[in-house]
C-alpha cells in the first residue's frame, strides 16, 4: 500500500475550507461542519494536530504538578478502580450518565451523525470522523470516508491461510485475532520505522495502518463467520454499501433492519474511554511503539475475556439456558430462582454490573429502544425486559455489587438472534470489529501527541505492609 494513499486518492475531491479557528478545549472544538467540500480526513487531522500538540505542551507546563487524587492500597489491590491514570481523547465515561464520544451522548450521536436513510441509525464512519477530529461530519464527508474504507479493505491471501490453519472449532475470537495478527505483515508503521522515520512523523503511518485495519476487520470477521457457520461460502463486499451495511451483507444478512442494527451496534460499541481492558491493552501495547495491528490484536485478546467482551456471548447462552430450563413464559418467581441458582453456583450474572458505570448503560437503553421499535413482541426481548426488573434487586441484596444495572452486553444478543445471527460464540467478534474504531482513533492521537511508554510502578505485598506500618 502506498504511504500517503488516502491523500492521493482524494486529492481531486479536496478543496480546503478556511483554516479552522484555533479552539482550545474539547467542547469548543466540537462543532457541526458546514457543508464544506473538504472531504479528506487525513488533511483535516493534519491541520488539527499542531494545535493539540501545543495544548498538551501547555497543560504539562502549567499544570503538570496538579494532584488528581490519592492512590490508596484498596486501589492497588482492587484493579486500579477509580485511579485516574490515562489520557484518552476520543471519549469520556461518566458513572451516572454513560459514555460521551467527543462530548456527544449516544442520543446526540443518533441525532447529529449522518445516517443511511432519514431517521436512521448513525453511520459508524461518521463516528470515526467524530472521534478523530472532534467534529460532526456532514454526509458528503461520511460518504467519502465510506469509499476510502472500501478501497482499503483488501485482504492478503496469507491472512485467510493463517485462519484456515486453525481448526474450524477454534473460538471465533481466536480466529479473528489470528487474522488481525496476519494482517500485521503489511504494517506501514513497521516499514516506516525500519526505514528510520522521524518521531514527529509517526502518526502518519499509524493513520495509514489504522484506517486500513478498520477497513479490513469486517472482511476478516465475516470470513471467520462464513468459514465456521456457512460452509466457507464467502460473500464479497458490495461497493454500494456503507461500513455497517456492508458488514451485515458480508455476514449474509440483507434485511434493511439488520443493516440498521449493525450500524447502531458498531457505533455504540466503538469506544468506552481508555481504561476498559481492550482499550487499555491496545494503548499499553501501542505505547511500546508496536504498530496498530500488534496493538489491536492484543486488545482483542483482552476483549475475549468473559468479564469483558465475551459477556455478550455469555448473556445469550445464559438466556437460552433459562428458556431451556423454564420455557419462554417463565414467571418472575422462576426467574428469580434461576438468578439465585447462577449466583449460588459461583458465577456472575452476565450483562449486569460495571467497573465504572453506576446506572443503566445508555448503550443498553438505545438497544432497548431499537427492540421496542423493531421486535416489541419477541419473547426473548420480553425476557430481557423481565431481567431488568428481576436482576438489579437481587444483585443489590448481595451487598457487594457496586452496580446492579445492565450493561451493553445484556441486550445485544437478543437483537442479533432475532435477525438470524443466532451463533452466540461469534458475538464478541462483532464487538471487536466495532472497537477497532475507538482504539485506532486514539492510537493515532497517541502518536500525534507523542505520548510516552506506559510503565506504572508495581509493588509487592511485603512493600505495602512495610509502607503502611511506617505511615500508621
Ligand atoms: N453477577 C454476580 N456478581 C457480580 C456481578 C454480577 N453481574 N457484578 C459484580 N459482581 C461481584 C463481583 O464479582 C465482586 O465479587 P467478589 O468481591 O466476590 O470478587 C463484587 O460483586 C464487586 O464487584 P464490583 O466492584 O461491583 O464490579 P467490578 O468492577 O469488580 O467488575 C464487572 C465489573 C463488569 C467485571 C462485573 O460487574 C461482572 O462480572 N459483571 C458480569 C460480566 C459482564 O457483564 N461483563 C461485561 C462488562 C461490560 N463489557 O462489555 O465489558
Ligand atoms: C466496554 O465497553 O469496554 C465495557 O463497558 C467495559 C468498560 O468500560 O470497562
Coordinates of C-alpha atoms and ligand atoms in Angstrom, one line a residue:
X1 CA 0.0 0.0 0.0
X2 CA 1.3 3.4 -0.9
X3 CA 2.2 5.5 2.1
X4 CA 0.1 8.6 1.5
X5 CA -2.6 6.7 -0.3
X6 CA -5.6 8.5 1.2
X7 CA -4.2 11.9 0.2
X8 CA -3.6 10.9 -3.4
X9 CA -6.9 9.1 -3.6
X10 CA -8.9 12.0 -2.5
X11 CA -6.8 14.9 -3.7
X12 CA -9.1 15.7 -6.6
X13 CA -12.0 16.0 -4.2
X14 CA -10.2 18.2 -1.9
X15 CA -10.7 21.9 -1.7
X16 CA -9.9 23.2 1.7
X17 CA -12.2 25.4 3.7
X18 CA -10.8 28.3 5.6
X19 CA -8.5 27.3 8.5
X20 CA -10.4 26.1 11.5
X21 CA -10.4 28.7 14.2
X22 CA -8.0 27.9 16.9
X23 CA -10.1 26.1 19.6
X24 CA -8.6 25.3 22.9
X25 CA -10.9 22.8 24.5
X26 CA -12.9 19.8 23.5
X27 CA -16.3 21.4 23.9
X28 CA -15.5 24.3 21.7
X29 CA -13.5 22.1 19.5
X30 CA -16.7 20.1 18.7
X31 CA -18.7 21.8 16.0
X32 CA -21.1 20.8 13.3
X33 CA -19.3 21.2 9.9
X34 CA -20.8 23.3 7.3
X35 CA -21.3 21.5 4.0
X36 CA -17.7 22.1 3.1
X37 CA -16.0 20.4 0.2
X38 CA -13.2 19.2 2.4
X39 CA -13.7 15.5 2.3
X40 CA -10.2 14.4 3.3
X41 CA -10.0 13.1 6.8
X42 CA -6.2 12.9 6.7
X43 CA -5.7 16.6 5.8
X44 CA -8.2 17.7 8.4
X45 CA -6.3 15.8 11.1
X46 CA -3.0 17.2 9.8
X47 CA -4.4 20.6 10.4
X48 CA -5.6 19.8 13.9
X49 CA -2.5 18.1 15.2
X50 CA -0.2 21.1 15.8
X51 CA -2.8 23.0 17.9
X52 CA -3.5 19.8 20.0
X53 CA 0.3 19.3 20.5
X54 CA 0.5 22.9 21.7
X55 CA -2.4 22.3 24.0
X56 CA -0.8 19.3 25.6
X57 CA 2.5 21.1 26.0
X58 CA 0.8 24.0 27.8
X59 CA -1.2 21.6 30.0
X60 CA 2.1 19.9 31.1
X61 CA 4.0 23.1 31.6
X62 CA 1.3 25.0 33.5
X63 CA -0.4 22.2 35.4
X64 CA 2.0 19.2 35.4
X65 CA 2.2 19.1 39.2
X66 CA -1.5 19.4 40.0
X67 CA -2.7 16.4 42.0
X68 CA -5.6 14.3 40.6
X69 CA -6.3 12.3 43.8
X70 CA -4.7 9.9 46.3
X71 CA -3.7 6.4 45.5
X72 CA -4.9 4.0 48.2
X73 CA -4.0 0.4 49.0
X74 CA -7.5 -0.5 48.0
X75 CA -6.9 0.9 44.5
X76 CA -3.7 -1.0 44.1
X77 CA -5.3 -4.3 45.3
X78 CA -8.6 -3.5 43.6
X79 CA -7.7 -3.4 39.9
X80 CA -6.9 0.3 39.9
X81 CA -10.6 1.2 40.1
X82 CA -11.1 4.9 40.4
X83 CA -7.4 5.7 39.8
X84 CA -7.1 8.3 37.1
X85 CA -4.0 7.4 35.1
X86 CA -4.6 7.6 31.3
X87 CA -5.1 10.3 28.7
X88 CA -7.8 9.2 26.3
X89 CA -9.2 11.9 24.0
X90 CA -11.9 10.2 21.9
X91 CA -14.5 9.6 24.7
X92 CA -15.2 10.1 28.3
X93 CA -17.3 7.9 30.6
X94 CA -19.5 9.4 33.4
X95 CA -20.5 6.8 36.0
X96 CA -24.1 8.1 36.0
X97 CA -24.7 9.4 32.5
X98 CA -22.6 6.9 30.5
X99 CA -20.4 7.5 27.5
X100 CA -19.9 10.6 25.5
X101 CA -18.0 10.5 22.3
X102 CA -16.1 13.7 21.9
X103 CA -18.7 15.3 24.2
X104 CA -21.7 13.8 22.5
X105 CA -24.0 11.3 24.2
X106 CA -25.5 8.4 22.3
X107 CA -28.9 10.1 21.7
X108 CA -27.0 13.1 20.5
X109 CA -24.9 11.0 18.1
X110 CA -28.1 9.4 16.8
X111 CA -29.5 12.8 16.2
X112 CA -26.4 14.5 14.7
X113 CA -24.4 11.9 12.9
X114 CA -25.3 11.2 9.2
X115 CA -27.5 8.1 8.6
X116 CA -28.0 5.9 5.6
X117 CA -31.7 6.9 5.5
X118 CA -33.9 9.5 7.1
X119 CA -34.2 9.0 10.8
X120 CA -31.9 6.0 10.5
X121 CA -29.1 4.9 12.9
X122 CA -25.8 6.7 12.7
X123 CA -23.2 5.6 10.2
X124 CA -20.1 4.3 12.0
X125 CA -17.9 6.1 9.5
X126 CA -19.4 9.3 10.9
X127 CA -18.4 8.3 14.4
X128 CA -14.9 7.5 13.2
X129 CA -14.7 11.0 11.8
X130 CA -16.1 12.5 15.0
X131 CA -13.6 10.5 17.2
X132 CA -10.7 11.5 15.1
X133 CA -11.4 15.2 14.6
X134 CA -13.9 16.2 17.3
X135 CA -16.2 17.4 14.7
X136 CA -19.5 16.1 13.4
X137 CA -19.1 15.3 9.7
X138 CA -21.6 16.0 7.0
X139 CA -23.0 13.3 4.8
X140 CA -20.6 14.1 1.9
X141 CA -17.6 13.6 4.2
X142 CA -19.0 10.4 5.6
X143 CA -19.6 9.1 2.1
X144 CA -16.1 9.9 1.1
X145 CA -14.8 8.1 4.2
X146 CA -17.0 5.1 3.4
X147 CA -15.5 5.0 -0.1
X148 CA -12.0 5.3 1.3
X149 CA -12.6 2.4 3.7
X150 CA -13.9 0.2 0.9
X151 CA -10.8 1.0 -1.1
X152 CA -8.6 -0.2 1.8
X153 CA -10.5 -3.4 2.5
X154 CA -8.2 -5.7 0.6
X155 CA -7.1 -8.8 2.5
X156 CA -3.8 -10.5 1.5
X157 CA -4.2 -14.3 0.9
X158 CA -1.9 -15.3 3.7
X159 CA -4.4 -13.9 6.2
X160 CA -7.0 -16.4 5.0
X161 CA -4.4 -19.1 5.1
X162 CA -3.4 -18.3 8.7
X163 CA -7.1 -18.5 9.7
X164 CA -7.6 -21.7 7.8
X165 CA -4.6 -23.3 9.6
X166 CA -6.8 -23.2 12.7
X167 CA -9.5 -25.9 13.3
X168 CA -12.9 -24.6 12.4
X169 CA -13.8 -25.4 16.0
X170 CA -11.4 -22.8 17.4
X171 CA -13.2 -20.0 19.1
X172 CA -14.3 -17.2 16.6
X173 CA -12.2 -14.7 18.6
X174 CA -9.1 -16.8 18.3
X175 CA -9.7 -17.0 14.5
X176 CA -10.3 -13.3 14.3
X177 CA -7.3 -12.3 16.4
X178 CA -5.2 -14.6 14.3
X179 CA -6.4 -12.9 11.2
X180 CA -5.6 -9.4 12.6
X181 CA -2.1 -10.7 13.6
X182 CA -1.6 -11.9 10.0
X183 CA -2.6 -8.5 8.6
X184 CA 0.3 -7.0 10.6
X185 CA 2.7 -8.3 7.9
X186 CA 1.7 -5.3 5.8
X187 CA 2.1 -2.7 8.5
X188 CA 3.1 0.7 7.1
X189 CA 4.3 1.8 10.6
X190 CA 6.6 -1.2 10.9
X191 CA 8.1 -0.5 7.4
X192 CA 8.5 3.2 8.1
X193 CA 10.1 2.5 11.5
X194 CA 12.6 0.1 9.9
X195 CA 13.5 2.8 7.4
X196 CA 14.2 5.2 10.3
X197 CA 11.2 7.6 10.2
X198 CA 11.5 10.7 12.4
X199 CA 9.3 10.5 15.5
X200 CA 7.4 13.7 14.5
X201 CA 6.0 11.7 11.6
X202 CA 4.9 8.6 13.5
X203 CA 1.3 9.5 13.3
X204 CA 1.2 9.3 9.5
X205 CA 1.9 5.6 9.0
X206 CA -0.1 5.0 12.2
X207 CA -3.0 6.7 10.4
X208 CA -2.4 4.5 7.3
X209 CA -2.4 1.3 9.3
X210 CA -5.4 2.4 11.4
X211 CA -7.6 3.2 8.6
X212 CA -6.7 0.1 6.7
X213 CA -7.2 -2.0 9.8
X214 CA -10.6 -0.5 10.5
X215 CA -11.5 -1.2 6.8
X216 CA -10.1 -4.7 6.9
X217 CA -11.6 -6.1 10.1
X218 CA -15.2 -6.5 8.9
X219 CA -13.9 -8.6 6.0
X220 CA -11.8 -10.8 8.2
X221 CA -14.6 -11.1 10.7
X222 CA -17.1 -12.0 8.0
X223 CA -14.7 -14.6 6.7
X224 CA -14.5 -16.2 10.1
X225 CA -18.3 -16.3 10.4
X226 CA -18.8 -17.8 7.0
X227 CA -16.0 -20.3 7.5
X228 CA -17.4 -21.6 10.8
X229 CA -21.1 -21.4 10.2
X230 CA -21.8 -21.2 6.5
X231 CA -19.6 -23.8 4.9
X232 CA -17.0 -21.3 3.9
X233 CA -19.2 -19.6 1.3
X234 CA -17.7 -16.1 1.2
X235 CA -19.8 -13.1 0.3
X236 CA -17.8 -10.3 -1.4
X237 CA -18.1 -6.7 -0.3
X238 CA -20.8 -4.6 -2.0
X239 CA -19.4 -1.3 -3.3
X240 CA -22.7 0.5 -2.9
X241 CA -22.9 -0.1 0.8
X242 CA -21.6 1.7 3.8
X243 CA -19.4 0.2 6.5
X244 CA -22.2 -1.3 8.8
X245 CA -24.4 -2.2 5.9
X246 CA -21.5 -4.0 4.2
X247 CA -20.6 -5.9 7.3
X248 CA -24.2 -7.2 7.6
X249 CA -24.1 -8.1 3.9
X250 CA -20.8 -9.9 4.1
X251 CA -22.1 -11.9 7.1
X252 CA -25.0 -12.9 4.9
X253 CA -27.8 -10.7 6.4
X254 CA -29.5 -8.5 3.8
X255 CA -32.5 -7.2 5.6
X256 CA -32.6 -3.4 6.0
X257 CA -33.3 -3.7 9.7
X258 CA -30.2 -5.9 10.3
X259 CA -28.1 -3.4 8.4
X260 CA -29.5 -0.6 10.6
X261 CA -28.8 -2.7 13.7
X262 CA -25.2 -3.3 12.6
X263 CA -24.7 0.5 12.1
X264 CA -26.0 1.1 15.6
X265 CA -24.1 -1.8 17.0
X266 CA -20.8 -0.7 15.5
X267 CA -21.3 2.9 16.6
X268 CA -22.2 2.2 20.2
X269 CA -19.5 -0.5 20.9
X270 CA -16.7 1.5 19.4
X271 CA -15.2 3.4 22.3
X272 CA -15.7 3.4 26.1
X273 CA -12.9 5.8 27.3
X274 CA -9.4 4.4 27.9
X275 CA -9.5 2.2 31.0
X276 CA -11.5 -0.8 29.8
X277 CA -9.5 -3.9 29.3
X278 CA -9.4 -3.8 25.4
X279 CA -8.7 -0.1 25.0
X280 CA -6.2 -0.1 27.8
X281 CA -4.4 -3.1 26.4
X282 CA -4.3 -1.6 22.9
X283 CA -3.0 1.7 24.4
X284 CA -0.4 -0.1 26.5
X285 CA 1.0 -2.2 23.7
X286 CA 1.0 0.7 21.4
X287 CA 3.0 2.8 23.9
X288 CA 5.9 0.5 23.1
X289 CA 5.6 1.8 19.5
X290 CA 4.1 -1.5 18.5
X291 CA 2.1 -0.9 15.3
X292 CA -1.7 -0.7 15.2
X293 CA -2.1 -4.3 14.1
X294 CA 0.0 -5.6 17.0
X295 CA -1.7 -3.3 19.4
X296 CA -5.3 -4.1 18.3
X297 CA -4.7 -7.9 18.2
X298 CA -3.6 -7.6 21.9
X299 CA -6.7 -5.6 22.6
X300 CA -8.8 -8.3 21.0
X301 CA -7.3 -10.9 23.3
X302 CA -8.5 -8.8 26.3
X303 CA -11.9 -8.4 24.7
X304 CA -12.2 -12.2 24.5
X305 CA -12.4 -12.5 28.3
X306 CA -15.8 -13.3 29.9
X307 CA -15.8 -10.3 32.2
X308 CA -15.3 -8.0 29.3
X309 CA -16.4 -8.5 25.6
X310 CA -17.2 -12.2 25.8
X311 CA -20.0 -11.3 28.2
X312 CA -22.3 -10.7 25.1
X313 CA -21.8 -14.4 24.2
X314 CA -22.4 -15.4 27.8
X315 CA -25.6 -13.4 28.0
X316 CA -27.4 -15.1 25.1
X317 CA -26.2 -18.5 26.2
X318 CA -27.4 -17.8 29.7
X319 CA -30.8 -16.5 28.4
X320 CA -31.1 -19.7 26.3
X321 CA -30.3 -21.8 29.3
X322 CA -33.1 -20.1 31.2
X323 CA -35.5 -20.8 28.4
X324 CA -34.3 -24.4 28.1
X325 CA -35.0 -25.0 31.8
X326 CA -38.1 -22.9 32.4
X327 CA -39.6 -22.2 28.9
X328 CA -40.3 -18.8 27.3
X329 CA -43.2 -18.0 29.6
X330 CA -41.2 -18.1 32.7
X331 CA -42.7 -16.5 35.8
X332 CA -41.0 -13.8 37.8
X333 CA -40.5 -16.2 40.7
X334 CA -38.9 -18.8 38.4
X335 CA -36.6 -16.2 37.0
X336 CA -35.5 -15.0 40.5
X337 CA -34.8 -18.7 41.4
X338 CA -32.7 -19.1 38.2
X339 CA -30.7 -15.9 39.0
X340 CA -30.0 -17.1 42.6
X341 CA -29.0 -20.6 41.2
X342 CA -26.5 -18.9 39.0
X343 CA -25.1 -16.8 41.8
X344 CA -25.0 -19.7 44.2
X345 CA -23.0 -21.8 41.8
X346 CA -20.3 -19.1 42.0
X347 CA -20.9 -17.5 38.6
X348 CA -21.7 -13.9 37.7
X349 CA -25.0 -12.9 36.1
X350 CA -23.6 -11.8 32.7
X351 CA -24.6 -8.5 31.3
X352 CA -25.0 -6.8 34.7
X353 CA -22.6 -4.7 36.6
X354 CA -19.7 -2.4 35.5
X355 CA -16.3 -1.2 36.6
X356 CA -17.2 2.4 36.2
X357 CA -20.9 2.8 35.4
X358 CA -23.3 3.2 38.3
X359 CA -26.6 3.4 36.3
X360 CA -28.1 1.6 33.4
X361 CA -25.7 1.7 30.5
X362 CA -27.1 4.1 27.8
X363 CA -25.9 1.6 25.2
X364 CA -28.4 -0.9 26.8
X365 CA -31.1 1.8 26.6
X366 CA -30.6 2.6 23.0
X367 CA -30.7 -1.1 22.1
X368 CA -33.9 -1.5 24.1
X369 CA -35.4 1.4 22.1
X370 CA -34.3 -0.4 18.9
X371 CA -36.1 -3.6 20.2
X372 CA -39.2 -1.6 21.1
X373 CA -39.3 -0.3 17.5
X374 CA -38.5 -3.5 15.6
X375 CA -39.3 -6.5 17.8
X376 CA -41.6 -5.5 20.7
X377 CA -43.3 -8.8 20.9
X378 CA -40.3 -11.1 20.7
X379 CA -40.3 -13.5 23.6
X380 CA -36.5 -13.2 24.2
X381 CA -36.8 -9.4 24.3
X382 CA -39.7 -9.8 26.8
X383 CA -37.3 -12.0 28.9
X384 CA -34.6 -9.3 28.7
X385 CA -37.1 -6.8 29.9
X386 CA -38.1 -9.0 32.8
X387 CA -34.5 -9.5 33.7
X388 CA -34.2 -5.7 34.0
X389 CA -36.8 -5.9 36.8
X390 CA -35.6 -9.1 38.5
X391 CA -31.8 -8.9 38.5
X392 CA -30.9 -5.5 40.0
X393 CA -32.7 -6.0 43.3
X394 CA -31.0 -9.4 43.7
X395 CA -27.6 -8.1 43.0
X396 CA -28.2 -5.2 45.4
X397 CA -29.3 -7.8 48.0
X398 CA -25.8 -9.5 47.6
X399 CA -24.5 -6.3 49.2
X400 CA -21.2 -6.2 47.4
X401 CA -22.1 -5.4 43.8
X402 CA -21.4 -1.8 43.1
X403 CA -23.6 -1.5 40.0
X404 CA -26.6 -3.8 39.8
X405 CA -27.8 -2.4 36.4
X406 CA -27.5 -3.9 33.0
X407 CA -24.5 -3.1 30.7
X408 CA -24.2 -3.0 26.9
X409 CA -23.9 -6.8 26.7
X410 CA -27.3 -7.5 28.4
X411 CA -29.2 -6.6 25.2
X412 CA -27.2 -7.1 22.1
X413 CA -27.7 -10.9 21.8
X414 CA -31.4 -10.9 21.6
X415 CA -31.4 -8.3 18.8
X416 CA -28.8 -10.3 16.7
X417 CA -30.6 -13.5 17.4
X418 CA -33.9 -12.1 16.2
X419 CA -32.4 -11.1 12.9
X420 CA -30.9 -14.5 12.4
X421 CA -27.4 -14.2 13.8
X422 CA -28.0 -16.9 16.3
X423 CA -24.4 -18.1 16.9
X424 CA -23.6 -16.6 20.3
X425 CA -20.0 -17.7 20.3
X426 CA -19.5 -15.3 17.4
X427 CA -20.8 -12.2 19.2
X428 CA -17.6 -10.9 20.6
X429 CA -16.1 -10.7 17.1
X430 CA -18.8 -8.1 16.3
X431 CA -17.8 -6.1 19.4
X432 CA -14.1 -6.4 18.2
X433 CA -14.9 -5.0 14.8
X434 CA -16.5 -2.0 16.4
X435 CA -13.8 -1.5 19.0
X436 CA -11.2 -1.1 16.2
X437 CA -12.7 2.3 15.5
X438 CA -12.2 3.7 19.1
X439 CA -8.8 2.1 19.8
X440 CA -7.3 3.1 16.5
X441 CA -8.6 6.6 16.6
X442 CA -7.0 7.2 20.0
X443 CA -3.8 5.4 18.8
X444 CA -3.4 7.9 16.0
X445 CA -3.6 10.7 18.6
X446 CA -1.2 8.8 20.9
X447 CA 1.4 9.1 18.1
X448 CA 0.4 12.6 17.1
X449 CA 0.8 13.8 20.7
X450 CA 4.0 11.8 21.3
X451 CA 2.6 10.0 24.3
X452 CA 5.3 8.1 26.2
X453 CA 5.9 4.5 27.0
X454 CA 3.4 3.4 29.6
X455 CA 5.1 1.9 32.7
X456 CA 3.4 2.2 36.0
X457 CA 5.1 1.2 39.2
X458 CA 4.2 -2.1 40.9
X459 CA 5.0 -3.1 44.5
X460 CA 4.9 -6.4 46.5
X461 CA 2.7 -7.2 49.5
X462 CA 5.8 -7.0 51.6
X463 CA 6.4 -3.5 50.3
X464 CA 2.9 -2.5 51.0
X465 CA 2.9 -3.9 54.6
X466 CA 6.1 -2.1 55.4
X467 CA 4.9 1.2 53.9
X468 CA 1.6 1.0 55.7
X469 CA 3.3 0.3 59.0
X470 CA 5.5 3.3 58.6
X471 CA 2.6 5.5 57.6
X472 CA 0.5 4.4 60.6
Ligands
LIG1 N1 -23.0 -11.0 39.0 C1 -22.5 -11.5 40.1 N2 -21.6 -10.9 40.9 C2 -21.2 -9.7 40.5 C3 -21.7 -9.1 39.3 C4 -22.6 -9.8 38.5 N3 -23.1 -9.3 37.4 N4 -21.1 -7.9 39.1 C5 -20.2 -7.7 40.2 N5 -20.3 -8.8 41.0 C6 -19.5 -9.1 42.1 C7 -18.0 -9.2 41.7 O1 -17.7 -10.5 41.1 C8 -17.3 -8.9 43.0 O2 -17.4 -10.1 43.8 P1 -16.1 -10.6 44.7 O3 -15.9 -9.4 45.6 O4 -16.6 -11.8 45.3 O5 -15.0 -10.8 43.8 C9 -18.2 -7.9 43.7 O6 -19.5 -8.1 43.1 C10 -17.8 -6.5 43.5 O7 -17.6 -6.2 42.1 P2 -17.8 -4.7 41.5 O8 -16.9 -3.8 42.2 O9 -19.3 -4.4 41.6 O10 -17.5 -4.9 40.0 P3 -16.1 -4.9 39.3 O11 -15.7 -3.5 38.9 O12 -15.1 -5.7 40.1 O13 -16.4 -5.8 38.0 C11 -17.7 -6.5 36.1 C12 -17.2 -5.3 36.9 C13 -18.3 -6.0 34.8 C14 -16.5 -7.4 35.7 C15 -18.7 -7.3 36.9 O14 -19.8 -6.4 37.2 C16 -19.2 -8.5 36.3 O15 -18.5 -9.6 36.4 N6 -20.3 -8.5 35.5 C17 -20.8 -9.6 34.8 C18 -19.9 -9.8 33.5 C19 -20.2 -8.7 32.5 O16 -21.4 -8.4 32.2 N7 -19.2 -8.1 31.9 C20 -19.3 -7.2 30.8 C21 -19.0 -5.8 31.2 C22 -19.2 -4.9 30.0 N8 -18.3 -5.2 28.9 O17 -18.7 -5.3 27.8 O18 -17.0 -5.3 29.1
LIG2 C1 -16.5 -1.5 27.5 O1 -17.3 -1.1 26.6 O2 -15.3 -1.5 27.3 C2 -17.1 -2.1 28.7 O3 -18.3 -1.5 29.1 C3 -16.1 -2.2 29.9 C4 -15.6 -1.0 30.5 O4 -15.9 0.2 30.1 O5 -14.8 -1.1 31.5

